[in-house]
Tab-separated table of C-alpha atoms (C1' of nucleotides) in Angstrom:
chain	number	residue	atom	x	y	z
A	1	MET	CA	-18.133	-13.221	-24.013
A	2	TYR	CA	-17.321	-13.815	-20.368
A	3	SER	CA	-19.379	-13.555	-17.189
A	4	ILE	CA	-18.080	-11.713	-14.142
A	5	GLY	CA	-17.205	-15.064	-12.597
A	6	ASP	CA	-15.172	-16.110	-15.653
A	7	VAL	CA	-13.264	-12.836	-15.566
A	8	ALA	CA	-12.641	-13.057	-11.827
A	9	GLU	CA	-11.089	-16.482	-12.278
A	10	LYS	CA	-9.064	-15.491	-15.344
A	11	MET	CA	-7.644	-12.367	-13.720
A	12	GLY	CA	-7.245	-13.732	-10.208
A	13	ILE	CA	-9.455	-11.124	-8.535
A	14	SER	CA	-12.767	-11.437	-6.701
A	15	THR	CA	-16.144	-10.707	-8.274
A	16	SER	CA	-16.795	-8.159	-5.537
A	17	ALA	CA	-13.584	-6.347	-6.496
A	18	ILE	CA	-14.706	-6.240	-10.138
A	19	ARG	CA	-18.083	-4.768	-9.140
A	20	PHE	CA	-16.268	-2.298	-6.922
A	21	TYR	CA	-14.079	-1.194	-9.837
A	22	ASP	CA	-17.166	-0.822	-11.986
A	23	ARG	CA	-18.756	1.456	-9.360
A	24	LYS	CA	-15.568	3.494	-9.316
A	25	GLY	CA	-15.733	4.092	-13.061
A	26	LEU	CA	-12.996	1.713	-14.162
A	27	LEU	CA	-15.230	-0.388	-16.393
A	28	PRO	CA	-17.523	1.950	-18.377
A	29	PHE	CA	-17.141	-0.245	-21.474
A	30	VAL	CA	-18.696	-3.372	-19.984
A	31	GLU	CA	-22.056	-4.241	-21.533
A	32	ARG	CA	-25.022	-6.099	-20.059
A	33	ASP	CA	-27.305	-8.873	-21.264
A	34	ASN	CA	-31.116	-8.683	-21.099
A	35	ALA	CA	-31.063	-9.751	-17.482
A	36	GLY	CA	-28.664	-6.951	-16.527
A	37	ARG	CA	-25.670	-9.242	-16.157
A	38	ARG	CA	-22.230	-7.965	-17.146
A	39	LYS	CA	-20.890	-9.460	-20.366
A	40	PHE	CA	-17.153	-8.962	-20.897
A	41	LYS	CA	-15.776	-8.902	-24.417
A	42	GLN	CA	-12.286	-10.047	-25.323
A	43	ASN	CA	-11.158	-6.455	-25.661
A	44	ASP	CA	-12.452	-5.687	-22.170
A	45	LEU	CA	-9.847	-8.100	-20.836
A	46	ASN	CA	-7.153	-5.932	-22.417
A	47	PHE	CA	-8.440	-3.013	-20.384
A	48	LEU	CA	-8.518	-5.134	-17.267
A	49	GLU	CA	-4.910	-6.040	-17.883
A	50	VAL	CA	-3.968	-2.351	-17.950
A	51	ILE	CA	-6.043	-1.679	-14.845
A	52	ASN	CA	-4.372	-4.552	-13.049
A	53	CYS	CA	-0.942	-3.342	-14.032
A	54	LEU	CA	-1.614	0.180	-12.805
A	55	LYS	CA	-3.135	-1.110	-9.563
A	56	LYS	CA	-0.134	-3.328	-8.880
A	57	SER	CA	2.112	-0.394	-9.668
A	58	GLY	CA	0.487	1.496	-6.808
A	59	VAL	CA	-1.674	3.894	-8.829
A	60	PRO	CA	-4.836	4.981	-6.948
A	61	ILE	CA	-8.164	3.940	-8.416
A	62	LYS	CA	-9.337	7.454	-9.238
A	63	ASP	CA	-6.193	8.060	-11.288
A	64	ILE	CA	-6.828	4.859	-13.200
A	65	ALA	CA	-10.416	5.975	-13.749
A	66	HIS	CA	-9.087	9.155	-15.316
A	67	PHE	CA	-6.943	7.158	-17.726
A	68	ILE	CA	-9.885	4.929	-18.666
A	69	ASP	CA	-11.945	8.038	-19.235
A	70	LEU	CA	-9.325	9.282	-21.701
A	71	CYS	CA	-9.432	5.916	-23.466
A	72	MET	CA	-13.184	6.283	-23.964
A	73	GLN	CA	-12.766	9.625	-25.728
A	74	GLY	CA	-10.996	8.350	-28.813
A	75	ASP	CA	-7.973	9.444	-30.811
A	76	GLY	CA	-8.092	13.040	-29.574
A	77	THR	CA	-6.597	11.970	-26.238
A	78	LEU	CA	-3.827	9.720	-27.566
A	79	ARG	CA	-1.057	12.131	-26.651
A	80	GLU	CA	-2.535	12.688	-23.215
A	81	ARG	CA	-2.679	8.939	-22.644
A	82	TYR	CA	0.943	8.589	-23.721
A	83	ASP	CA	1.992	11.358	-21.335
A	84	TYR	CA	0.027	9.728	-18.540
A	85	LEU	CA	1.821	6.405	-18.997
A	86	ASP	CA	5.144	8.183	-19.310
A	87	HIS	CA	4.472	9.821	-15.971
A	88	GLU	CA	3.465	6.538	-14.325
A	89	GLU	CA	6.559	4.864	-15.744
A	90	ALA	CA	8.781	7.453	-14.067
A	91	ALA	CA	6.850	7.127	-10.796
A	92	LEU	CA	7.209	3.349	-10.852
A	93	GLU	CA	10.926	3.588	-11.585
A	94	GLN	CA	11.265	5.827	-8.543
A	95	ARG	CA	9.332	3.381	-6.384
A	96	ILE	CA	11.568	0.530	-7.525
A	97	LYS	CA	14.649	2.573	-6.776
A	98	LYS	CA	13.447	3.254	-3.237
A	99	MET	CA	12.650	-0.408	-2.705
A	100	LYS	CA	16.213	-1.237	-3.712
A	101	ASP	CA	17.507	1.200	-1.108
A	102	GLN	CA	15.424	-0.603	1.512
A	103	LEU	CA	16.872	-3.875	0.264
A	104	ASP	CA	20.403	-2.569	0.776
A	105	PHE	CA	19.538	-1.594	4.318
A	106	LEU	CA	17.906	-4.970	5.030
A	107	ARG	CA	21.103	-6.671	3.887
A	108	PHE	CA	23.145	-4.528	6.230
A	109	LYS	CA	20.898	-5.639	9.056
A	110	LYS	CA	21.189	-9.271	7.943
A	111	TRP	CA	24.958	-8.904	8.106
A	112	TYR	CA	24.570	-7.398	11.573
A	113	TYR	CA	22.599	-10.427	12.767
A	114	LYS	CA	24.664	-12.959	10.849
A	115	THR	CA	27.813	-11.756	12.596
A	116	SER	CA	25.957	-11.570	15.934
A	117	VAL	CA	24.650	-15.124	15.576
A	118	GLU	CA	28.166	-16.314	14.742
A	119	ALA	CA	29.559	-14.523	17.789
A	120	GLY	CA	26.715	-15.772	19.998
A	121	THR	CA	25.940	-12.210	21.103
A	122	GLU	CA	24.930	-8.831	19.790
A	123	LYS	CA	27.540	-7.268	22.095
A	124	ILE	CA	30.188	-7.500	19.386
A	125	HIS	CA	28.457	-4.510	17.777
A	126	PHE	CA	28.023	-2.489	20.957
A	127	THR	CA	30.325	0.217	22.201
A	128	PRO	CA	32.163	-1.528	25.093
A	129	GLY	CA	30.380	-1.158	28.421
A	130	THR	CA	27.064	-0.080	26.855
A	131	ASN	CA	24.017	-1.568	25.179
A	132	VAL	CA	24.350	0.886	22.342
A	133	VAL	CA	25.297	-0.045	18.800
A	134	ASN	CA	28.704	1.248	17.810
A	135	PRO	CA	28.292	4.216	15.463
A	136	GLY	CA	30.993	2.757	13.188
A	137	THR	CA	29.067	-0.471	12.575
A	138	LYS	CA	27.497	0.565	9.292
A	139	HIS	CA	30.799	1.823	7.978
A	140	GLN	CA	32.370	-1.489	8.990
A	141	TYR	CA	29.751	-3.278	6.899
A	142	GLN	CA	30.285	-1.001	3.924
A	143	THR	CA	34.003	-1.678	4.046
A	144	ALA	CA	33.365	-5.412	4.207
A	145	LEU	CA	30.955	-5.028	1.283
A	146	LYS	CA	33.556	-3.228	-0.793
A	147	ASN	CA	36.193	-5.879	-0.172
A	148	ALA	CA	33.871	-8.868	-0.442
A	149	ASN	CA	34.565	-11.355	-3.198
A	150	ASP	CA	31.403	-13.280	-2.355
A	151	LEU	CA	28.432	-11.012	-1.686
A	152	TYR	CA	26.168	-13.893	-0.841
A	153	SER	CA	28.243	-15.263	2.026
A	154	LEU	CA	28.658	-11.782	3.477
A	155	THR	CA	25.051	-11.630	4.631
A	156	ASN	CA	23.907	-15.258	4.602
A	157	LEU	CA	24.385	-17.848	7.306
A	158	ASN	CA	25.435	-21.241	5.987
A	159	SER	CA	23.552	-23.473	8.387
A	160	LYS	CA	20.149	-24.495	7.113
A	161	LYS	CA	16.969	-24.118	9.132
B	1	MET	CA	18.442	12.935	23.977
B	2	TYR	CA	15.794	14.020	21.499
B	3	SER	CA	12.194	15.120	21.903
B	4	ILE	CA	9.421	13.664	19.756
B	5	GLY	CA	9.539	16.850	17.656
B	6	ASP	CA	13.278	16.497	17.051
B	7	VAL	CA	12.836	12.888	15.981
B	8	ALA	CA	9.907	13.714	13.713
B	9	GLU	CA	12.008	16.280	11.912
B	10	LYS	CA	15.095	14.063	11.706
B	11	MET	CA	13.168	11.072	10.340
B	12	GLY	CA	10.742	12.977	8.151
B	13	ILE	CA	7.600	11.627	9.836
B	14	SER	CA	4.882	13.390	11.834
B	15	THR	CA	4.743	13.421	15.613
B	16	SER	CA	1.291	11.867	15.457
B	17	ALA	CA	2.716	8.988	13.441
B	18	ILE	CA	5.408	8.424	16.067
B	19	ARG	CA	2.797	8.348	18.852
B	20	PHE	CA	0.717	5.980	16.734
B	21	TYR	CA	3.699	3.627	16.345
B	22	ASP	CA	4.280	3.790	20.080
B	23	ARG	CA	0.662	2.757	20.725
B	24	LYS	CA	1.146	-0.135	18.315
B	25	GLY	CA	4.134	-1.416	20.251
B	26	LEU	CA	6.896	-0.338	17.911
B	27	LEU	CA	8.691	1.838	20.452
B	28	PRO	CA	8.773	-0.025	23.794
B	29	PHE	CA	12.309	1.200	24.437
B	30	VAL	CA	11.481	4.901	24.528
B	31	GLU	CA	11.843	6.419	27.993
B	32	ARG	CA	10.072	9.379	29.561
B	33	ASP	CA	11.175	12.398	31.569
B	34	ASN	CA	9.537	13.464	34.852
B	35	ALA	CA	6.750	15.203	32.990
B	36	GLY	CA	5.928	12.064	30.980
B	37	ARG	CA	7.496	13.334	27.776
B	38	ARG	CA	9.225	10.858	25.473
B	39	LYS	CA	13.006	11.122	25.442
B	40	PHE	CA	14.685	9.366	22.507
B	41	LYS	CA	18.252	8.132	22.921
B	42	GLN	CA	20.715	7.889	20.052
B	43	ASN	CA	20.241	4.149	19.900
B	44	ASP	CA	16.465	4.605	19.609
B	45	LEU	CA	17.072	6.309	16.283
B	46	ASN	CA	18.746	3.119	15.048
B	47	PHE	CA	15.546	1.262	15.825
B	48	LEU	CA	13.491	3.915	14.077
B	49	GLU	CA	15.676	3.483	11.031
B	50	VAL	CA	14.889	-0.230	10.948
B	51	ILE	CA	11.195	0.448	11.507
B	52	ASN	CA	11.187	2.977	8.680
B	53	CYS	CA	12.937	0.567	6.355
B	54	LEU	CA	10.482	-2.232	7.065
B	55	LYS	CA	7.530	0.133	6.688
B	56	LYS	CA	8.793	1.386	3.345
B	57	SER	CA	9.344	-2.209	2.310
B	58	GLY	CA	5.640	-2.836	2.786
B	59	VAL	CA	5.792	-4.790	6.060
B	60	PRO	CA	2.616	-4.390	8.162
B	61	ILE	CA	2.986	-2.699	11.536
B	62	LYS	CA	2.106	-5.750	13.611
B	63	ASP	CA	4.865	-7.731	11.908
B	64	ILE	CA	7.338	-4.984	12.700
B	65	ALA	CA	6.094	-4.999	16.294
B	66	HIS	CA	6.919	-8.698	16.464
B	67	PHE	CA	10.472	-8.049	15.296
B	68	ILE	CA	10.906	-5.257	17.854
B	69	ASP	CA	9.606	-7.617	20.504
B	70	LEU	CA	12.334	-10.117	19.573
B	71	CYS	CA	14.907	-7.342	19.815
B	72	MET	CA	13.828	-6.596	23.378
B	73	GLN	CA	14.424	-10.206	24.457
B	74	GLY	CA	18.181	-10.219	24.079
B	75	ASP	CA	20.707	-12.581	22.526
B	76	GLY	CA	18.422	-15.617	22.771
B	77	THR	CA	16.440	-14.399	19.763
B	78	LEU	CA	19.352	-13.457	17.493
B	79	ARG	CA	18.822	-16.366	15.144
B	80	GLU	CA	15.103	-15.703	14.988
B	81	ARG	CA	15.766	-12.076	14.120
B	82	TYR	CA	18.176	-13.108	11.379
B	83	ASP	CA	15.605	-15.504	9.940
B	84	TYR	CA	12.970	-12.789	10.091
B	85	LEU	CA	15.110	-10.369	8.080
B	86	ASP	CA	16.060	-13.130	5.670
B	87	HIS	CA	12.365	-13.735	5.090
B	88	GLU	CA	11.630	-10.037	4.592
B	89	GLU	CA	14.567	-9.756	2.203
B	90	ALA	CA	13.102	-12.507	0.031
B	91	ALA	CA	9.643	-10.919	0.186
B	92	LEU	CA	11.049	-7.552	-0.854
B	93	GLU	CA	13.002	-9.103	-3.721
B	94	GLN	CA	9.745	-10.654	-4.907
B	95	ARG	CA	7.932	-7.324	-4.670
B	96	ILE	CA	10.665	-5.631	-6.689
B	97	LYS	CA	10.512	-8.359	-9.304
B	98	LYS	CA	6.771	-7.869	-9.686
B	99	MET	CA	7.210	-4.117	-9.977
B	100	LYS	CA	9.654	-4.714	-12.785
B	101	ASP	CA	7.085	-6.865	-14.568
B	102	GLN	CA	4.594	-4.012	-14.293
B	103	LEU	CA	7.262	-1.692	-15.668
B	104	ASP	CA	7.722	-3.950	-18.698
B	105	PHE	CA	4.005	-3.872	-19.319
B	106	LEU	CA	3.838	-0.087	-18.937
B	107	ARG	CA	6.568	0.224	-21.555
B	108	PHE	CA	4.616	-1.972	-23.938
B	109	LYS	CA	1.663	0.351	-23.485
B	110	LYS	CA	3.882	3.396	-24.001
B	111	TRP	CA	5.033	1.872	-27.286
B	112	TYR	CA	1.399	1.266	-28.167
B	113	TYR	CA	0.554	4.947	-27.633
B	114	LYS	CA	3.788	6.259	-29.084
B	115	THR	CA	3.073	4.467	-32.360
B	116	SER	CA	-0.580	5.545	-32.213
B	117	VAL	CA	0.358	9.191	-31.668
B	118	GLU	CA	2.774	8.982	-34.577
B	119	ALA	CA	0.082	7.458	-36.780
B	120	GLY	CA	-2.524	9.954	-35.552
B	121	THR	CA	-4.907	7.146	-34.653
B	122	GLU	CA	-5.193	4.073	-32.492
B	123	LYS	CA	-6.712	2.234	-35.444
B	124	ILE	CA	-3.290	1.064	-36.580
B	125	HIS	CA	-3.482	-1.470	-33.733
B	126	PHE	CA	-7.057	-2.581	-34.355
B	127	THR	CA	-8.130	-5.571	-36.342
B	128	PRO	CA	-9.431	-4.018	-39.598
B	129	GLY	CA	-13.089	-3.117	-39.469
B	130	THR	CA	-13.328	-3.344	-35.650
B	131	ASN	CA	-12.528	-1.315	-32.542
B	132	VAL	CA	-10.706	-4.259	-31.062
B	133	VAL	CA	-6.961	-4.383	-30.484
B	134	ASN	CA	-5.236	-6.865	-32.741
B	135	PRO	CA	-4.247	-9.944	-30.717
B	136	GLY	CA	-0.800	-9.889	-32.342
B	137	THR	CA	0.019	-6.401	-31.064
B	138	LYS	CA	1.981	-7.494	-28.017
B	139	HIS	CA	3.985	-9.958	-30.050
B	140	GLN	CA	4.724	-7.211	-32.559
B	141	TYR	CA	6.125	-5.107	-29.711
B	142	GLN	CA	8.213	-7.963	-28.373
B	143	THR	CA	9.724	-8.495	-31.801
B	144	ALA	CA	10.495	-4.789	-32.074
B	145	LEU	CA	12.027	-4.947	-28.597
B	146	LYS	CA	14.261	-7.850	-29.559
B	147	ASN	CA	15.537	-6.113	-32.684
B	148	ALA	CA	15.840	-2.654	-31.166
B	149	ASN	CA	19.275	-1.093	-31.063
B	150	ASP	CA	17.939	1.870	-29.100
B	151	LEU	CA	15.539	0.842	-26.335
B	152	TYR	CA	14.835	4.414	-25.368
B	153	SER	CA	13.550	5.559	-28.728
B	154	LEU	CA	11.365	2.462	-29.027
B	155	THR	CA	8.957	3.707	-26.362
B	156	ASN	CA	9.689	7.437	-26.105
B	157	LEU	CA	8.324	10.208	-28.258
B	158	ASN	CA	10.913	12.770	-29.294
B	159	SER	CA	8.833	15.916	-29.124
B	160	LYS	CA	9.058	17.757	-25.827
B	161	LYS	CA	6.214	19.173	-23.754
C	1	DG	C1'	4.187	35.119	37.873
C	2	DT	C1'	2.385	34.464	33.718
C	3	DA	C1'	2.243	33.379	28.948
C	4	DC	C1'	3.779	30.375	25.469
C	5	DA	C1'	5.354	26.387	22.861
C	6	DA	C1'	5.848	21.741	23.075
C	7	DC	C1'	4.477	18.063	24.956
C	8	DT	C1'	0.670	14.374	26.993
C	9	DT	C1'	-3.762	11.324	26.459
C	10	DA	C1'	-8.167	9.210	24.759
C	11	DA	C1'	-11.299	9.245	21.467
C	12	DA	C1'	-13.179	10.599	17.298
C	13	DC	C1'	-12.432	10.928	12.616
C	14	DC	C1'	-10.689	9.930	7.850
C	15	DA	C1'	-9.568	7.644	3.180
C	16	DA	C1'	-8.550	3.782	0.433
C	17	DG	C1'	-9.771	-0.435	-1.047
C	18	DG	C1'	-12.349	-3.595	-0.739
C	19	DT	C1'	-15.875	-7.502	1.549
C	20	DT	C1'	-20.195	-8.936	3.281
C	21	DC	C1'	-25.052	-9.009	3.623
C	22	DA	C1'	-29.967	-8.911	2.436
C	23	DA	C1'	-33.174	-9.045	-0.896
C	24	DG	C1'	-34.239	-9.826	-5.422
C	25	DT	C1'	-33.832	-11.506	-10.688
C	26	DC	C1'	-33.087	-14.857	-14.000
C	27	DA	C1'	-31.753	-19.075	-17.066
C	28	DA	C1'	-31.228	-23.653	-17.213
C	29	DC	C1'	-31.680	-28.221	-15.743
C	30	DA	C1'	-34.554	-32.351	-13.824
D	1	DT	C1'	-42.560	-26.302	-12.686
D	2	DG	C1'	-39.844	-26.018	-9.371
D	3	DT	C1'	-35.264	-25.437	-7.509
D	4	DT	C1'	-30.736	-24.489	-8.042
D	5	DG	C1'	-26.547	-21.394	-9.010
D	6	DA	C1'	-24.873	-17.307	-10.773
D	7	DC	C1'	-25.859	-13.064	-11.157
D	8	DT	C1'	-27.882	-8.034	-9.644
D	9	DT	C1'	-28.129	-3.874	-6.246
D	10	DG	C1'	-27.487	-0.709	-2.202
D	11	DA	C1'	-25.965	-0.378	2.189
D	12	DA	C1'	-23.394	-1.666	5.933
D	13	DC	C1'	-19.159	-3.226	7.475
D	14	DC	C1'	-14.025	-4.016	7.841
D	15	DT	C1'	-8.861	-3.141	8.107
D	16	DT	C1'	-4.811	-0.446	7.711
D	17	DG	C1'	-2.439	3.456	8.756
D	18	DG	C1'	-2.646	7.127	10.278
D	19	DT	C1'	-4.672	12.511	11.558
D	20	DT	C1'	-7.392	15.545	14.259
D	21	DT	C1'	-9.420	17.280	18.287
D	22	DA	C1'	-10.141	18.449	23.068
D	23	DA	C1'	-8.528	18.890	27.386
D	24	DG	C1'	-4.702	18.976	30.328
D	25	DT	C1'	0.590	19.324	31.905
D	26	DT	C1'	5.141	21.415	32.068
D	27	DG	C1'	9.584	23.946	31.434
D	28	DT	C1'	11.323	28.124	29.987
D	29	DA	C1'	11.527	32.881	28.641
D	30	DC	C1'	10.005	37.413	29.596
DNA sequence: GTACAACTTAAACCAAGGTTCAAGTCAACA
DNA sequence: TGTTGACTTGAACCTTGGTTTAAGTTGTAC
């Protein structure tokens, strides 16, 4: 049996967050002692692990509450719970894919600034006589990326600090 | 030259969001016509692309505003801008890594429910005589994962719908 | 020459996800 | 038998990232 403080420390979240989750219906299984204090069982920590995972995956609290509600209803909702997790898995995979696209773009921009720093000026990427980035710049990067034998040195400056 | 409505449509964001970003200092380069209307130049769209990327990467607006501020100061801040993007790249890589950890956990839980659905009851994962998940369950999954020749069928139910 | 659509602003509003505060309860230790 | 320290609650508050509203301006099309 763990107190709210024990759980907060174990899970790396604040006690006020735990109480907030309880209010929002995420912790209907938590029991109380005679004084009204929350007493967490070992199995409750398993639930908290799932809740934490879903939260970190970007699932809104009310959706998590729905899943917990299914869990409380017993074997009749097993298939529904499976489908729910299947759905969240696909959503998370999509989110990861989009993050990777952002990463690709960030690396393009790093290349842009790496080459600018090396040249001492951003002008090397401007259309001559303007302050406007050459429309072919991204394509130039993609070509360099295709031909690169060392991806790391394409976007990273050597000098430390 | 593009109006705020054109840009909203092109970038897939609302006009009110664009005005909000402007208020927050993300669009200091945008000029106005005689009537005070925003006129976006081609190069402004490049900036919006960067802003969008950073936003989708989870960077708070005031941090983005700082980067834009550096951009406005000319070649003297090139190195600082490179370092900034290098930092955001690392942060994004970390975020992706954590998402992948959540994905691994979600798949464990899918396996848990897949096997429960197949058995018709969650009890197969409980310590006999209790309603508590067997502490060895996760290890059991990890062993199954190691020995699996078909990762997909380990966590996915066959039946459609 | 007037009506309309698209723009402008400031200010109010909203939702999510908590945190903080005030007032009170309790168990254990000295 | 106090006095801590950890807990309880409801209510107020906060931040982020916008959206909505109200009132006004302007260029263009009829």
